[in-house]
Short mmCIF file of N, CA and C in Angstrom, two decimals:
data_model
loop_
_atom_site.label_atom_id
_atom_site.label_comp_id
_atom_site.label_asym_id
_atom_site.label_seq_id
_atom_site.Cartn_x
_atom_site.Cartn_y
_atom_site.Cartn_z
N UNK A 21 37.64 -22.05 -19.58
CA UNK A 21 36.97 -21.03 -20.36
C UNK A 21 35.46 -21.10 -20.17
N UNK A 22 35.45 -22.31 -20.55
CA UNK A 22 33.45 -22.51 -19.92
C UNK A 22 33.11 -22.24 -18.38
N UNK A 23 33.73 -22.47 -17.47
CA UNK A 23 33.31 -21.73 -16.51
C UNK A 23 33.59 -20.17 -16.38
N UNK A 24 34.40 -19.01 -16.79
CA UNK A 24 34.56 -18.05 -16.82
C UNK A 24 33.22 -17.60 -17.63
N UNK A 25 32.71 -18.45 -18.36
CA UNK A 25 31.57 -17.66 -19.79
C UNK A 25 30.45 -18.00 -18.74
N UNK A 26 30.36 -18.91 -17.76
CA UNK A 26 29.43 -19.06 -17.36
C UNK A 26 29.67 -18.14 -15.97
N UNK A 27 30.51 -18.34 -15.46
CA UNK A 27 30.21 -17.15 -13.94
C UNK A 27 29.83 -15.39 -14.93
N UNK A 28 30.61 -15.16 -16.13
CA UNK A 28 30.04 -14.10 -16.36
C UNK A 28 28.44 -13.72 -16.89
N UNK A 29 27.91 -15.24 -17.75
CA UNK A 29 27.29 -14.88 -17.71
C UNK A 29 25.80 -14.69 -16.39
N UNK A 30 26.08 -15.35 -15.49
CA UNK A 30 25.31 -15.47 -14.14
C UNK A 30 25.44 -14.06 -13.56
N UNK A 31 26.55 -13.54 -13.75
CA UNK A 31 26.55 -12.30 -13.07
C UNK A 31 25.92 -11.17 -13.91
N UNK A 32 26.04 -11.51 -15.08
CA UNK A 32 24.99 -10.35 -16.37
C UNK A 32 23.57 -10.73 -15.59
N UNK A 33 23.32 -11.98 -15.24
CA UNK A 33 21.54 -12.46 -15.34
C UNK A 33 21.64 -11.40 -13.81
N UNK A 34 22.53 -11.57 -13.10
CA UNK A 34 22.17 -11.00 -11.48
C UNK A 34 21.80 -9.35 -11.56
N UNK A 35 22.84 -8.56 -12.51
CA UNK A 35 23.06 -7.23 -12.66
C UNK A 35 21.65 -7.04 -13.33
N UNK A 36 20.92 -7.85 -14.54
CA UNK A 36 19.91 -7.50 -15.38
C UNK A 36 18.59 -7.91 -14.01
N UNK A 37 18.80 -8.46 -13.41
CA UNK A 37 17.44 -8.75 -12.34
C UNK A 37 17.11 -7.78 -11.51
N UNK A 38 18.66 -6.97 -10.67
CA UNK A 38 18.91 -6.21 -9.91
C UNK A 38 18.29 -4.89 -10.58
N UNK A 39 18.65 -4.76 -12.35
CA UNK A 39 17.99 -3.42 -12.63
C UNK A 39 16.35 -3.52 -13.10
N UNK A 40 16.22 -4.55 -12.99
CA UNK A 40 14.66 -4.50 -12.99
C UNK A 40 13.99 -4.59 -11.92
N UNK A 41 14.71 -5.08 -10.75
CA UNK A 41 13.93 -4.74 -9.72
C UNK A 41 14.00 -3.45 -8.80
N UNK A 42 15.08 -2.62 -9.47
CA UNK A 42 15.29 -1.29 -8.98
C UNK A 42 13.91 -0.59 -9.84
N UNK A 43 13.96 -0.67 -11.40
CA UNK A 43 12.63 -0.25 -11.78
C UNK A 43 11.28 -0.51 -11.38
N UNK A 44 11.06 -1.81 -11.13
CA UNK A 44 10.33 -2.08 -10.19
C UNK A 44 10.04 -0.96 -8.92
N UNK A 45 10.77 -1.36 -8.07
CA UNK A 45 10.66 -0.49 -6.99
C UNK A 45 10.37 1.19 -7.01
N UNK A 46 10.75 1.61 -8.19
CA UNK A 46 10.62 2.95 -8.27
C UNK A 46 8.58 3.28 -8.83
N UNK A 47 8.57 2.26 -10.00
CA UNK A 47 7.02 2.28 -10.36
C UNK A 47 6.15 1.63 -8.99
N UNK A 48 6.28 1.13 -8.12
CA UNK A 48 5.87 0.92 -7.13
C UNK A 48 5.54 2.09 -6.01
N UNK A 49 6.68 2.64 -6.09
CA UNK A 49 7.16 4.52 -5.16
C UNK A 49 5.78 5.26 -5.83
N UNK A 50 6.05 4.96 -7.08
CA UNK A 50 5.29 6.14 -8.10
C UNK A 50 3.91 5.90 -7.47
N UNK A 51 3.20 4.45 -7.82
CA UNK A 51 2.09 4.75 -7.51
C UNK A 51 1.74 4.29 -6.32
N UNK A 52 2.47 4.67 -4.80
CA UNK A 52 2.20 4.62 -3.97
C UNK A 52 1.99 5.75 -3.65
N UNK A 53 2.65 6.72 -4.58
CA UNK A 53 2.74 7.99 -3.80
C UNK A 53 1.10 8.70 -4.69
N UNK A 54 1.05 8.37 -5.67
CA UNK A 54 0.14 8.95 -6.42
C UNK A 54 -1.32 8.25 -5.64
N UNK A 55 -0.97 7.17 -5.07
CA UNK A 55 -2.78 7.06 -4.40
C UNK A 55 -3.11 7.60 -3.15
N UNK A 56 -1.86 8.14 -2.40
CA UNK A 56 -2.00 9.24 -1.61
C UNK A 56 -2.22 10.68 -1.62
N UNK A 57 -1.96 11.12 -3.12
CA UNK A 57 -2.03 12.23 -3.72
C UNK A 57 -2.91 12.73 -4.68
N UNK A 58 -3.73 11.09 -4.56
CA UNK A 58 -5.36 11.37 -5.54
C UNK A 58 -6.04 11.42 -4.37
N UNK A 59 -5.84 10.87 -3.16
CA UNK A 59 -6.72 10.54 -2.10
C UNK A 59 -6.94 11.97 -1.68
N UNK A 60 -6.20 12.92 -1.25
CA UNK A 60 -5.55 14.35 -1.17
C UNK A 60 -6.55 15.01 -1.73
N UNK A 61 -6.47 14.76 -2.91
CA UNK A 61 -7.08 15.61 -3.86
C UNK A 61 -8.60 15.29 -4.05
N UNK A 62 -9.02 14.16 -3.62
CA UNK A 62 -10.59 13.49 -3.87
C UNK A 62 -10.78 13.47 -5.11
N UNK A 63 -9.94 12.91 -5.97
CA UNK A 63 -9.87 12.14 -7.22
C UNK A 63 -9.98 10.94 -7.01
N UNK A 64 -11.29 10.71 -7.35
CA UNK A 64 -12.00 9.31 -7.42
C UNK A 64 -11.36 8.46 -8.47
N UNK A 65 -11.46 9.20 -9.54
CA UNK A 65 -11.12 8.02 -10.60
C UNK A 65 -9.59 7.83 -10.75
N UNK A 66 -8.57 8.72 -10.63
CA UNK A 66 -7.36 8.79 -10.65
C UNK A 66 -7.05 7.32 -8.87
N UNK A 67 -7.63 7.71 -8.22
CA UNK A 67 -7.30 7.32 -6.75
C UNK A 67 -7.73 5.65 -7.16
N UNK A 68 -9.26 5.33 -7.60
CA UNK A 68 -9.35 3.51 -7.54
C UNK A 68 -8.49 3.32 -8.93
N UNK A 69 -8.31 3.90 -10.29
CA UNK A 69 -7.46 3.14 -11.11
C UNK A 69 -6.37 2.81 -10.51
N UNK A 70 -5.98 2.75 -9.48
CA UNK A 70 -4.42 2.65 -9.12
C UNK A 70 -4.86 1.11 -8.09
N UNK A 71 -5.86 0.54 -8.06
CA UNK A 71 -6.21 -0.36 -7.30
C UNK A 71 -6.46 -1.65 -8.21
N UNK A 72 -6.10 -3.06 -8.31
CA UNK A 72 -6.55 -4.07 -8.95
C UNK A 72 -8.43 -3.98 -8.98
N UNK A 73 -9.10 -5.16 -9.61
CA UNK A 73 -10.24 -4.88 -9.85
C UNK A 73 -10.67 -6.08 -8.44
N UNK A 74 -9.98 -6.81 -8.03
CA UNK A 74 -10.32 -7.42 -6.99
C UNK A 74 -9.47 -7.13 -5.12
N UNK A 75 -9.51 -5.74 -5.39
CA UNK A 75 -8.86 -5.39 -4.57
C UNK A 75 -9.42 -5.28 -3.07
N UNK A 76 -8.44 -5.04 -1.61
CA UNK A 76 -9.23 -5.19 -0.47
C UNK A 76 -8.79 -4.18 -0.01
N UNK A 77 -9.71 -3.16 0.67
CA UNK A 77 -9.08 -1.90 2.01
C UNK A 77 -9.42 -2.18 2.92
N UNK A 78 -8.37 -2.29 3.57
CA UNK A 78 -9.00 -2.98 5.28
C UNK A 78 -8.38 -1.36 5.95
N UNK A 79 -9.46 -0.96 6.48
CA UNK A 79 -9.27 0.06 7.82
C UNK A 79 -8.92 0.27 8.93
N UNK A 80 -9.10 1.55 9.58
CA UNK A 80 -8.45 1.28 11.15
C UNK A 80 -9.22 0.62 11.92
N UNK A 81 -10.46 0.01 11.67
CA UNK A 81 -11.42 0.10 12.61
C UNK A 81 -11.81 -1.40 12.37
N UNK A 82 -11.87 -2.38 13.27
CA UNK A 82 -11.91 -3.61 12.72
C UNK A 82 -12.82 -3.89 12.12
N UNK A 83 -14.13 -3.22 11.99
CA UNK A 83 -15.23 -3.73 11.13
C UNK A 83 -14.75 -3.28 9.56
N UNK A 84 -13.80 -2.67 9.23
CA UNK A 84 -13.46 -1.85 7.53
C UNK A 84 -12.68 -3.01 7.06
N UNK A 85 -13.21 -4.00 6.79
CA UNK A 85 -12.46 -4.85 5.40
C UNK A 85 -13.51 -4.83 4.31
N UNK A 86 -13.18 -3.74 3.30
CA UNK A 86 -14.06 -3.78 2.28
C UNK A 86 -13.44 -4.38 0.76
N UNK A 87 -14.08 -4.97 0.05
CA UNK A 87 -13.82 -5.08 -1.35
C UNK A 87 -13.77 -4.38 -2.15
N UNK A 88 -13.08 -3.82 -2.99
CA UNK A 88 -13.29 -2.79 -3.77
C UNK A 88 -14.36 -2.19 -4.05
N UNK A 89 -15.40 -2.77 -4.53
CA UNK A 89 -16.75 -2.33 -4.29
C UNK A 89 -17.07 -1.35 -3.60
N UNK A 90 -17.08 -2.27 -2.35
CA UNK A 90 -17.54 -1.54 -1.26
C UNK A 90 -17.15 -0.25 -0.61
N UNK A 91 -15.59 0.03 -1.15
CA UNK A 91 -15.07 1.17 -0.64
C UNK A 91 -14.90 2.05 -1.36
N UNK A 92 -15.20 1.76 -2.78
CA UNK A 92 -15.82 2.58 -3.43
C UNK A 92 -17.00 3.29 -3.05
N UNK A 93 -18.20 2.93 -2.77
CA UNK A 93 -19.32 3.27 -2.35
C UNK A 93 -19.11 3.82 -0.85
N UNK A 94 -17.80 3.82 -0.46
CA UNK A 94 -18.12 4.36 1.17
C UNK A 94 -16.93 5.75 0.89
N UNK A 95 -16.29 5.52 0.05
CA UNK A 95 -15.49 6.96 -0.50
C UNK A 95 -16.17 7.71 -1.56
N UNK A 96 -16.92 7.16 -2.54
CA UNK A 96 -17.99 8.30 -3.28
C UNK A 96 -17.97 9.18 -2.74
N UNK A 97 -19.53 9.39 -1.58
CA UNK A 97 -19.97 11.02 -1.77
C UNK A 97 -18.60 11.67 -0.51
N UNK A 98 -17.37 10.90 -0.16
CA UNK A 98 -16.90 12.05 0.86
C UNK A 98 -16.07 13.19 -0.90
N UNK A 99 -15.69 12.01 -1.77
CA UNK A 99 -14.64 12.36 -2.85
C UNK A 99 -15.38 13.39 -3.53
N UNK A 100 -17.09 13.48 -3.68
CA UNK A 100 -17.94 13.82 -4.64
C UNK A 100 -18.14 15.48 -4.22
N UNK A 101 -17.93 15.32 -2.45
CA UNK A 101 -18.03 16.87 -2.12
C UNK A 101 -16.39 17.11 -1.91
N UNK A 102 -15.36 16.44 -2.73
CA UNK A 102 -13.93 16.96 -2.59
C UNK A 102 -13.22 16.90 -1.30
N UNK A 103 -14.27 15.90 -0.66
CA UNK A 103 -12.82 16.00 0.64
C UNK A 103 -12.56 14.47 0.87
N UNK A 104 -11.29 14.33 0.34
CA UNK A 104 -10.45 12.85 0.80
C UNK A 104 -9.74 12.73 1.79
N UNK A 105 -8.86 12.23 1.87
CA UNK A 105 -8.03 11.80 2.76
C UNK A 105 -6.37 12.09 2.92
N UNK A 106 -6.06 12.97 3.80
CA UNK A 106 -4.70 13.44 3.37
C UNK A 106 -3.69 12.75 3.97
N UNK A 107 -2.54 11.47 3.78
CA UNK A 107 -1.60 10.92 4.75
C UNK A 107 -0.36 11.36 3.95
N UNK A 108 0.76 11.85 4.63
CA UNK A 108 1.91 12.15 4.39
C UNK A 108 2.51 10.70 4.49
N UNK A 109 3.19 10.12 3.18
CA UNK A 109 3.97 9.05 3.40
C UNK A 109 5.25 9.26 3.89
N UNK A 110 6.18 8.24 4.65
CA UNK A 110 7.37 8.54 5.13
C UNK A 110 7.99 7.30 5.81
N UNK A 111 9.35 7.09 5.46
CA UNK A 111 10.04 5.67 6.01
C UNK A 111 9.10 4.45 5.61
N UNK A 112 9.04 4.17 4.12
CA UNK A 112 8.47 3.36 3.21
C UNK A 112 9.49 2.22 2.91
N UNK A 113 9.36 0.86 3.06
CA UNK A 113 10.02 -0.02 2.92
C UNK A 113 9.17 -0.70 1.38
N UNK A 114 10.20 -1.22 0.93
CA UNK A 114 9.09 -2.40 -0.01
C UNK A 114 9.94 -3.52 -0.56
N UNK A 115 9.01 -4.39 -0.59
CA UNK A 115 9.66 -5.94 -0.77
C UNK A 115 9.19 -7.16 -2.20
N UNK A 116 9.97 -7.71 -2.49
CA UNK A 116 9.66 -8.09 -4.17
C UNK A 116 9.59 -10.08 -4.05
N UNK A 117 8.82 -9.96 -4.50
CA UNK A 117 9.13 -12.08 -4.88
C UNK A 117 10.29 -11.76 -5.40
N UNK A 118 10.40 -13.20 -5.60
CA UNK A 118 11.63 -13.52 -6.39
C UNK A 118 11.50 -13.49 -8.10
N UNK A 119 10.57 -13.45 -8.54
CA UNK A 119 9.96 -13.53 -10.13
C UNK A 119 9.64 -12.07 -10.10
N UNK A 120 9.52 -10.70 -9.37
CA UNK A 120 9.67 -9.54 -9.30
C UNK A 120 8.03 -9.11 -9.98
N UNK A 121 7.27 -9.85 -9.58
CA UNK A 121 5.49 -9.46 -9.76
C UNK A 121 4.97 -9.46 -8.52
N UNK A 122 5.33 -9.76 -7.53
CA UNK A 122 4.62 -9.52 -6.41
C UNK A 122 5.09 -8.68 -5.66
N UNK A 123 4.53 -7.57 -4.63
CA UNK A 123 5.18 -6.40 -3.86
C UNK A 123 4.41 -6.33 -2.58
N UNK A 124 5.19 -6.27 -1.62
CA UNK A 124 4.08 -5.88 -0.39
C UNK A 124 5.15 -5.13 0.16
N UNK A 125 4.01 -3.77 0.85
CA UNK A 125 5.29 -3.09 1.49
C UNK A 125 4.36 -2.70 2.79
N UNK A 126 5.56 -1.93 3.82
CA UNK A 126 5.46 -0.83 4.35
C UNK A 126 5.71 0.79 4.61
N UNK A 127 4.46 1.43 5.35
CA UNK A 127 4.93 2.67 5.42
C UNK A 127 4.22 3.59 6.65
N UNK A 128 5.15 4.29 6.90
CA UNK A 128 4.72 5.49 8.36
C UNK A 128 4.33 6.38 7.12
N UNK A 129 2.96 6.78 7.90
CA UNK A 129 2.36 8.10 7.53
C UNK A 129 1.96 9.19 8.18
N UNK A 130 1.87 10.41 7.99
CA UNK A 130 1.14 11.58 9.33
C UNK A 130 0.01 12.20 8.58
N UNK A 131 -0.84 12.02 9.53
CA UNK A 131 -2.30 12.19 9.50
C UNK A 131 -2.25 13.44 10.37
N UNK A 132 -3.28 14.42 9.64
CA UNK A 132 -3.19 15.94 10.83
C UNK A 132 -4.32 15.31 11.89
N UNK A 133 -5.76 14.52 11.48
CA UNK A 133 -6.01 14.03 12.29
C UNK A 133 -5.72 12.94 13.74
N UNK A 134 -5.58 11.68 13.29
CA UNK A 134 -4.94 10.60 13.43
C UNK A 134 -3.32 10.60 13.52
N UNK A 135 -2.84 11.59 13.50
CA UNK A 135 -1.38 11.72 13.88
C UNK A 135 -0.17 10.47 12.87
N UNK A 136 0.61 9.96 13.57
CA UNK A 136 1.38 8.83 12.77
C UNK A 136 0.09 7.65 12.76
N UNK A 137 0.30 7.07 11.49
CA UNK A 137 -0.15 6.18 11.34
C UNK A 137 1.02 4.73 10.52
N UNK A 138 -0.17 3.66 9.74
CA UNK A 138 0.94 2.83 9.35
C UNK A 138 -0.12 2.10 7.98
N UNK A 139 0.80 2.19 6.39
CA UNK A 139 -0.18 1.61 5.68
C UNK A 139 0.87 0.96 5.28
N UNK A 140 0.25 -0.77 5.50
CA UNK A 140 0.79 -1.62 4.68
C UNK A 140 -0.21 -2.65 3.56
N UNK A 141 0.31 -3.29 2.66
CA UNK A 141 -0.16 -3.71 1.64
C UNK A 141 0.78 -4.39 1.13
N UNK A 142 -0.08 -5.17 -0.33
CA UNK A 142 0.31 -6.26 -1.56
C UNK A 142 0.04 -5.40 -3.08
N UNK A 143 0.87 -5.26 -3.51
CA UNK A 143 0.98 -4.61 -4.84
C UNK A 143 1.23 -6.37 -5.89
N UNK A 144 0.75 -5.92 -7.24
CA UNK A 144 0.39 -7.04 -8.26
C UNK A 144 0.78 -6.92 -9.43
N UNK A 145 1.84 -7.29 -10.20
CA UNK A 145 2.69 -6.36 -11.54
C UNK A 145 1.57 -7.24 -12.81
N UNK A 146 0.84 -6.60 -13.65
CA UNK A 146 -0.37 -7.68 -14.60
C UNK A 146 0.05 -6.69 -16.13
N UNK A 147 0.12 -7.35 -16.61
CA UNK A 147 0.43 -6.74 -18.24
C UNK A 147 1.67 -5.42 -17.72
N UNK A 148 2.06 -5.78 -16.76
CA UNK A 148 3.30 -5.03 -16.71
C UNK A 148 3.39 -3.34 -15.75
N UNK A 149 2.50 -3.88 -15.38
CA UNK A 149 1.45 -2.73 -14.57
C UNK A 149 1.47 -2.98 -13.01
N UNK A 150 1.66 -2.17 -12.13
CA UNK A 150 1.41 -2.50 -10.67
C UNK A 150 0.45 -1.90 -10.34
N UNK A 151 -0.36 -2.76 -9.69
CA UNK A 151 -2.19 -2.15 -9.42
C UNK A 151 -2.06 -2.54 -7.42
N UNK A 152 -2.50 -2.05 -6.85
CA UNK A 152 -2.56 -2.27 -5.29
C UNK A 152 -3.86 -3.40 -5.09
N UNK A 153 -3.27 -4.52 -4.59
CA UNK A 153 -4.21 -5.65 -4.29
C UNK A 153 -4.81 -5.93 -3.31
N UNK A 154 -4.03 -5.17 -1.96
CA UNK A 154 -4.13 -4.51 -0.57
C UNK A 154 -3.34 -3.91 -0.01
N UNK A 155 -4.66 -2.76 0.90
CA UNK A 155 -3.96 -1.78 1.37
C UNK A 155 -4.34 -1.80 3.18
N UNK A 156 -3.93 -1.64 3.70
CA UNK A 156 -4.39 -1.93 5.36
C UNK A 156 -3.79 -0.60 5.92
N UNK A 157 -4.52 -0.01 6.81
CA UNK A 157 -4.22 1.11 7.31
C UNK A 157 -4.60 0.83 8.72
N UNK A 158 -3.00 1.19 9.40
CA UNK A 158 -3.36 1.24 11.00
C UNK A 158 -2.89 2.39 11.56
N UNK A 159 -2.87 1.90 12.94
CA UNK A 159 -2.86 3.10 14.14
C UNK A 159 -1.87 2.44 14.96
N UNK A 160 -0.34 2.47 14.52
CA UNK A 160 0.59 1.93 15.03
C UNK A 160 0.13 2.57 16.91
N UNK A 161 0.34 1.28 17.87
CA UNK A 161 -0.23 1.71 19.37
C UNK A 161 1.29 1.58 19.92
N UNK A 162 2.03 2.64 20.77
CA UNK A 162 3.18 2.42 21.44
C UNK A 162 2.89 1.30 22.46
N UNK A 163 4.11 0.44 22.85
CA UNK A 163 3.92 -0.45 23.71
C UNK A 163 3.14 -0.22 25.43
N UNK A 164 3.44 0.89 25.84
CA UNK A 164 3.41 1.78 26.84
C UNK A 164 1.94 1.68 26.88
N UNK A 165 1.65 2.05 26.09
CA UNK A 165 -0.10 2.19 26.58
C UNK A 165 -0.85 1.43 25.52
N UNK A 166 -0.73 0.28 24.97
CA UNK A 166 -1.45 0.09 24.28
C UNK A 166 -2.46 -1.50 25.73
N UNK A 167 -1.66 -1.16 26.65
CA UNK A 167 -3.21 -2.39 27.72
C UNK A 167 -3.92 -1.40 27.85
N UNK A 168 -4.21 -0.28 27.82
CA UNK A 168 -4.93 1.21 28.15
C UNK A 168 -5.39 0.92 26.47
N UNK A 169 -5.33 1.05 26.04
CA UNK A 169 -6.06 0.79 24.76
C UNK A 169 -7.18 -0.39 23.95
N UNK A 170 -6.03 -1.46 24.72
CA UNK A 170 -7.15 -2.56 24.64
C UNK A 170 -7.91 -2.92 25.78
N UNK A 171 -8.01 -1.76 26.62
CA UNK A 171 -8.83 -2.27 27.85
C UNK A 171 -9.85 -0.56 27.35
N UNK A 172 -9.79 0.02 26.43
CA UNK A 172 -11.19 0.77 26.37
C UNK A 172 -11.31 0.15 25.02
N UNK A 173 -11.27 -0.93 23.95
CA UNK A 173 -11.56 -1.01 22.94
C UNK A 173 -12.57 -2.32 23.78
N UNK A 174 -12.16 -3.03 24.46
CA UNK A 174 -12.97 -4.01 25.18
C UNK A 174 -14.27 -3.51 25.86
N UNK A 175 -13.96 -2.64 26.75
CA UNK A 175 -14.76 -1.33 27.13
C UNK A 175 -16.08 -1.51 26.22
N UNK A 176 -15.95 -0.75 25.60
CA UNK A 176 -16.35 -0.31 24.07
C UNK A 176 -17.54 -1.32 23.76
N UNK A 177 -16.67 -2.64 23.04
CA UNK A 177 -17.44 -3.74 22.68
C UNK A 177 -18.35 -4.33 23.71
N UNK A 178 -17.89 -4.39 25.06
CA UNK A 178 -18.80 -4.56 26.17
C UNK A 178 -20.20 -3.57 26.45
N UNK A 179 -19.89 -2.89 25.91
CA UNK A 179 -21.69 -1.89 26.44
C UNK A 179 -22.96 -2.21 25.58
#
């Protein structure tokens, strides 16, 4: 009898973890999708509340690892004259600790500029809240040509 009370109750603790980390995952969706959709919109304040206060954006460009701060001050005046940044999210993965507060995911995005791209990051659950702790945005390179790529990014740095 004591083992039946106990496999059931292990399997209540598994089913109750499983639905919190499905909620999880969905408030995660939410405001992944919403900092793409403030970015869109050049909603400044809607777009960094969705960011921890010690947060990092690292860019496409290897010199863009900024601190929150800083990318604040380098998204101001584009947000201030209303033009942000538009990425279509798509084929979004995301992944949980085991204590279900930590999140890092991935995701394909389309850029009308920049075409497909790729933003991955660390999401941070704090008073119950998921705030983005980092966000990294690349330029997924096909295998095919990416020595053609790093032979003009070398290029580049050489002049």
């Amino acid at each position: 009898m004591r083992y039946a009370l106990l496999s059931l109750l292990m399997m209540l603790a598994t089913a109750m973890n499983s639905a919190y980390a499905k909620s999880d995952i969905d408030h995660i969706n939410n405001v992944l999708d919403a900092l793409h959709e403030n970015a869109s919109n050049a909603d400044f304040h809607g777009y960094f509340a969705l960011y921890s206060n010690d947060a990092v954006f690292i860019g496409t460009d290897a010199s863009e690892v900024w601190q929150i701060d800083e990318f604040k001050a380098y998204a101001k005046p584009h947000f201030d004259k209303g033009t942000g940044w538009t990425y279509y999210p798509r084929d979004r993965s995301i992944y949980l600790s085991s204590n279900n507060d930590v999140a890092w995911f991935d995701e394909l995005l389309d850029n009308k500029k920049l075409g497909e791209t790729r933003g991955t990051g660390v999401l941070i659950k704090k008073d119950n809240t998921w705030k983005v702790s980092q966000y990294h945005l690349t330029i997924p390179i096909p295998n095919s040509i990416a020595s053609d790529v790093a032979a003009q990014i070398k290029a580049l740095k050489d002049q």
